[in-house]
Amino acid sequence: MPQFNDTELTAAVIRSFEKTPDPRVKFLMEELVKSLHDFVRKTDLTFDEWGYAIEFLTRTGQKCTSSRQEFILLSDVLGVSMLVDAVNHRERDGATETTVLGPFYVGEHKPMPHGADISADLPGERMFVKSRVTDLNGKPLANVPVDVWHADDDGFYDSQKPSYETQGPSSRARFVTDADGQFFFRTILPCSYPIPTDGPVGEMILQTRRHPMRPAHVHFLVNAPGYEPLITHVFIEGDKYLDSDVVFGVKNDLICKIEKRNDPLMPDGKPATGPWHLMTYDFRLKPGVGTAPKPMMAEIEAA
Ligand code: BEZ
Ligand code: FE
């Protein structure tokens, strides 16, 4: 008869999974139990603390909707998302670095023609984004869908605003690379912004005296058949939060120097309406397989 005390209990719980048919599930459950039990032992967790954790996780779940994922946010601010990313992308072989997907890959990424202004109605400094998708040898990859999304000049994603329901997507779109692997579009210069602080994750950030800020960036998801899906951001050089991103997502190779321009014509030969910024960033894909995530949002999944 095992004694369920603080030393023998762990082995008993691990044994309870011994008939799990899938070896990977069995391994994950055993390791999860070991890590959780170690945490409780090391911290001498009190009933109040355990109860608080249960209540916190309950509220985290209750905050989730079809367009808000508080659990991803929790994983992000605890560095778990970046750690999962790191262990799955140890060897880049010169491919573009990856970073977190984040909770705002939602809604509709409408296919748009090259040169389209994805932030047409929004105030902000104008920016032209010029990019190319290649393999590791620099061979252009044609016909590749690239989803882009970023926050507005006030630091909000379209899906965070009440107007989303009526006005639809803004500052998010899908482009498809041309025969030379290129795509380009107009938008506004993104700014640094706080992650949502009106839920349990924000509460934890504020109570632990962390700041909630992410440095300015544009998200890209490049999904070419025969290549690993690339989930990444391009960060704006000079942002004051680059070395303290609340979700630990910045990598040096993803920081881009944005050029200030006064030229009357933008790179596609169309007139500029005033001073503008140029972001030039190329993506190199690694051969492989993998399934790119789909944008979150119940109405879209049902469609
Ligand atoms: C974002 O960049 O959209 C993001 C990523 C992780 C947490 C919150 C926001
Ligand atoms: Fe973002």
mmCIF file of N, CA, C and O in Angstrom, residues 62-98:
data_model
loop_
_atom_site.group_PDB
_atom_site.id
_atom_site.type_symbol
_atom_site.label_atom_id
_atom_site.label_comp_id
_atom_site.label_asym_id
_atom_site.label_seq_id
_atom_site.Cartn_x
_atom_site.Cartn_y
_atom_site.Cartn_z
ATOM 1 N N GLN A 62 -12.085 32.295 -18.285
ATOM 2 C CA GLN A 62 -13.337 33.065 -18.455
ATOM 3 C C GLN A 62 -13.133 34.304 -19.321
ATOM 4 O O GLN A 62 -14.077 34.810 -19.919
ATOM 5 N N LYS A 63 -11.903 34.789 -19.399
ATOM 6 C CA LYS A 63 -11.627 35.997 -20.205
ATOM 7 C C LYS A 63 -11.532 35.664 -21.700
ATOM 8 O O LYS A 63 -11.537 36.556 -22.548
ATOM 9 N N CYS A 64 -11.402 34.376 -22.018
ATOM 10 C CA CYS A 64 -11.242 33.997 -23.432
ATOM 11 C C CYS A 64 -12.576 34.094 -24.176
ATOM 12 O O CYS A 64 -13.621 33.727 -23.647
ATOM 13 N N THR A 65 -12.503 34.609 -25.394
ATOM 14 C CA THR A 65 -13.678 34.654 -26.281
ATOM 15 C C THR A 65 -13.211 34.170 -27.650
ATOM 16 O O THR A 65 -12.061 33.776 -27.814
ATOM 17 N N SER A 66 -14.113 34.278 -28.651
ATOM 18 C CA SER A 66 -13.705 33.852 -29.982
ATOM 19 C C SER A 66 -12.635 34.761 -30.574
ATOM 20 O O SER A 66 -11.993 34.412 -31.553
ATOM 21 N N SER A 67 -12.432 35.942 -29.997
ATOM 22 C CA SER A 67 -11.390 36.819 -30.540
ATOM 23 C C SER A 67 -10.367 37.239 -29.493
ATOM 24 O O SER A 67 -9.534 38.102 -29.738
ATOM 25 N N ARG A 68 -10.425 36.638 -28.313
ATOM 26 C CA ARG A 68 -9.435 36.980 -27.293
ATOM 27 C C ARG A 68 -8.922 35.709 -26.642
ATOM 28 O O ARG A 68 -9.705 34.882 -26.172
ATOM 29 N N GLN A 69 -7.600 35.541 -26.603
ATOM 30 C CA GLN A 69 -7.010 34.318 -26.072
ATOM 31 C C GLN A 69 -6.106 34.661 -24.890
ATOM 32 O O GLN A 69 -4.917 34.906 -25.044
ATOM 33 N N GLU A 70 -6.705 34.684 -23.706
ATOM 34 C CA GLU A 70 -5.945 35.085 -22.514
ATOM 35 C C GLU A 70 -4.905 34.020 -22.133
ATOM 36 O O GLU A 70 -3.877 34.336 -21.553
ATOM 37 N N PHE A 71 -5.144 32.757 -22.489
ATOM 38 C CA PHE A 71 -4.157 31.716 -22.161
ATOM 39 C C PHE A 71 -2.891 31.863 -23.006
ATOM 40 O O PHE A 71 -1.785 31.623 -22.535
ATOM 41 N N ILE A 72 -3.073 32.263 -24.294
ATOM 42 C CA ILE A 72 -1.859 32.502 -25.106
ATOM 43 C C ILE A 72 -1.078 33.662 -24.500
ATOM 44 O O ILE A 72 0.148 33.618 -24.374
ATOM 45 N N LEU A 73 -1.810 34.685 -24.072
ATOM 46 C CA LEU A 73 -1.157 35.837 -23.456
ATOM 47 C C LEU A 73 -0.371 35.404 -22.214
ATOM 48 O O LEU A 73 0.773 35.832 -22.005
ATOM 49 N N LEU A 74 -0.969 34.543 -21.408
ATOM 50 C CA LEU A 74 -0.301 34.049 -20.204
ATOM 51 C C LEU A 74 0.975 33.289 -20.572
ATOM 52 O O LEU A 74 2.044 33.511 -20.005
ATOM 53 N N SER A 75 0.843 32.411 -21.564
ATOM 54 C CA SER A 75 2.006 31.659 -22.031
ATOM 55 C C SER A 75 3.087 32.620 -22.541
ATOM 56 O O SER A 75 4.284 32.429 -22.279
ATOM 57 N N ASP A 76 2.674 33.683 -23.225
ATOM 58 C CA ASP A 76 3.624 34.650 -23.785
ATOM 59 C C ASP A 76 4.391 35.381 -22.686
ATOM 60 O O ASP A 76 5.616 35.474 -22.730
ATOM 61 N N VAL A 77 3.667 35.902 -21.690
ATOM 62 C CA VAL A 77 4.358 36.730 -20.682
ATOM 63 C C VAL A 77 5.190 35.889 -19.717
ATOM 64 O O VAL A 77 6.061 36.402 -19.028
ATOM 65 N N LEU A 78 4.925 34.581 -19.670
ATOM 66 C CA LEU A 78 5.757 33.695 -18.833
ATOM 67 C C LEU A 78 6.942 33.145 -19.624
ATOM 68 O O LEU A 78 7.712 32.319 -19.110
ATOM 69 N N GLY A 79 7.070 33.547 -20.881
ATOM 70 C CA GLY A 79 8.197 33.089 -21.698
ATOM 71 C C GLY A 79 8.007 31.676 -22.227
ATOM 72 O O GLY A 79 8.917 31.124 -22.861
ATOM 73 N N VAL A 80 6.850 31.074 -21.983
ATOM 74 C CA VAL A 80 6.640 29.694 -22.436
ATOM 75 C C VAL A 80 6.515 29.654 -23.961
ATOM 76 O O VAL A 80 7.094 28.788 -24.622
ATOM 77 N N SER A 81 5.812 30.608 -24.528
ATOM 78 C CA SER A 81 5.643 30.614 -25.994
ATOM 79 C C SER A 81 7.002 30.705 -26.677
ATOM 80 O O SER A 81 7.268 29.979 -27.648
ATOM 81 N N MET A 82 7.859 31.606 -26.191
ATOM 82 C CA MET A 82 9.176 31.744 -26.832
ATOM 83 C C MET A 82 10.046 30.510 -26.589
ATOM 84 O O MET A 82 10.864 30.150 -27.432
ATOM 85 N N LEU A 83 9.856 29.850 -25.453
ATOM 86 C CA LEU A 83 10.641 28.638 -25.186
ATOM 87 C C LEU A 83 10.198 27.496 -26.100
ATOM 88 O O LEU A 83 11.035 26.762 -26.647
ATOM 89 N N VAL A 84 8.898 27.366 -26.309
ATOM 90 C CA VAL A 84 8.402 26.341 -27.239
ATOM 91 C C VAL A 84 8.945 26.643 -28.637
ATOM 92 O O VAL A 84 9.411 25.750 -29.362
ATOM 93 N N ASP A 85 8.928 27.921 -28.987
ATOM 94 C CA ASP A 85 9.474 28.334 -30.286
ATOM 95 C C ASP A 85 10.971 27.983 -30.369
ATOM 96 O O ASP A 85 11.430 27.435 -31.373
ATOM 97 N N ALA A 86 11.697 28.257 -29.294
ATOM 98 C CA ALA A 86 13.155 28.027 -29.317
ATOM 99 C C ALA A 86 13.495 26.545 -29.451
ATOM 100 O O ALA A 86 14.355 26.171 -30.254
ATOM 101 N N VAL A 87 12.800 25.680 -28.700
ATOM 102 C CA VAL A 87 13.166 24.258 -28.764
ATOM 103 C C VAL A 87 12.745 23.634 -30.097
ATOM 104 O O VAL A 87 13.286 22.604 -30.492
ATOM 105 N N ASN A 88 11.811 24.287 -30.776
ATOM 106 C CA ASN A 88 11.385 23.753 -32.074
ATOM 107 C C ASN A 88 12.129 24.365 -33.257
ATOM 108 O O ASN A 88 11.903 23.973 -34.393
ATOM 109 N N HIS A 89 12.983 25.360 -32.981
ATOM 110 C CA HIS A 89 13.732 26.008 -34.071
ATOM 111 C C HIS A 89 15.192 26.159 -33.680
ATOM 112 O O HIS A 89 15.757 27.245 -33.814
ATOM 113 N N ARG A 90 15.784 25.066 -33.192
ATOM 114 C CA ARG A 90 17.171 25.172 -32.725
ATOM 115 C C ARG A 90 18.127 25.436 -33.879
ATOM 116 O O ARG A 90 19.041 26.216 -33.771
ATOM 117 N N GLU A 91 17.916 24.755 -35.011
ATOM 118 C CA GLU A 91 18.818 24.912 -36.160
ATOM 119 C C GLU A 91 18.124 25.765 -37.206
ATOM 120 O O GLU A 91 17.206 25.299 -37.851
ATOM 121 N N ARG A 92 18.601 26.969 -37.434
ATOM 122 C CA ARG A 92 17.947 27.817 -38.442
ATOM 123 C C ARG A 92 18.617 27.674 -39.808
ATOM 124 O O ARG A 92 18.010 27.998 -40.820
ATOM 125 N N ASP A 93 19.892 27.306 -39.858
ATOM 126 C CA ASP A 93 20.601 27.132 -41.146
ATOM 127 C C ASP A 93 20.490 28.374 -42.030
ATOM 128 O O ASP A 93 20.439 28.265 -43.260
ATOM 129 N N GLY A 94 20.408 29.535 -41.424
ATOM 130 C CA GLY A 94 20.328 30.771 -42.219
ATOM 131 C C GLY A 94 18.896 31.206 -42.513
ATOM 132 O O GLY A 94 18.683 32.249 -43.149
ATOM 133 N N ALA A 95 17.923 30.421 -42.060
ATOM 134 C CA ALA A 95 16.527 30.830 -42.276
ATOM 135 C C ALA A 95 16.188 31.999 -41.348
ATOM 136 O O ALA A 95 16.826 32.180 -40.302
ATOM 137 N N THR A 96 15.198 32.771 -41.730
ATOM 138 C CA THR A 96 14.750 33.901 -40.896
ATOM 139 C C THR A 96 14.338 33.398 -39.515
ATOM 140 O O THR A 96 13.704 32.347 -39.381
ATOM 141 N N GLU A 97 14.697 34.170 -38.509
ATOM 142 C CA GLU A 97 14.353 33.804 -37.128
ATOM 143 C C GLU A 97 12.838 33.880 -36.904
ATOM 144 O O GLU A 97 12.140 34.630 -37.590
ATOM 145 N N THR A 98 12.401 33.107 -35.946
ATOM 146 C CA THR A 98 10.974 33.035 -35.627
ATOM 147 C C THR A 98 10.698 33.767 -34.307
ATOM 148 O O THR A 98 11.619 34.021 -33.531
#
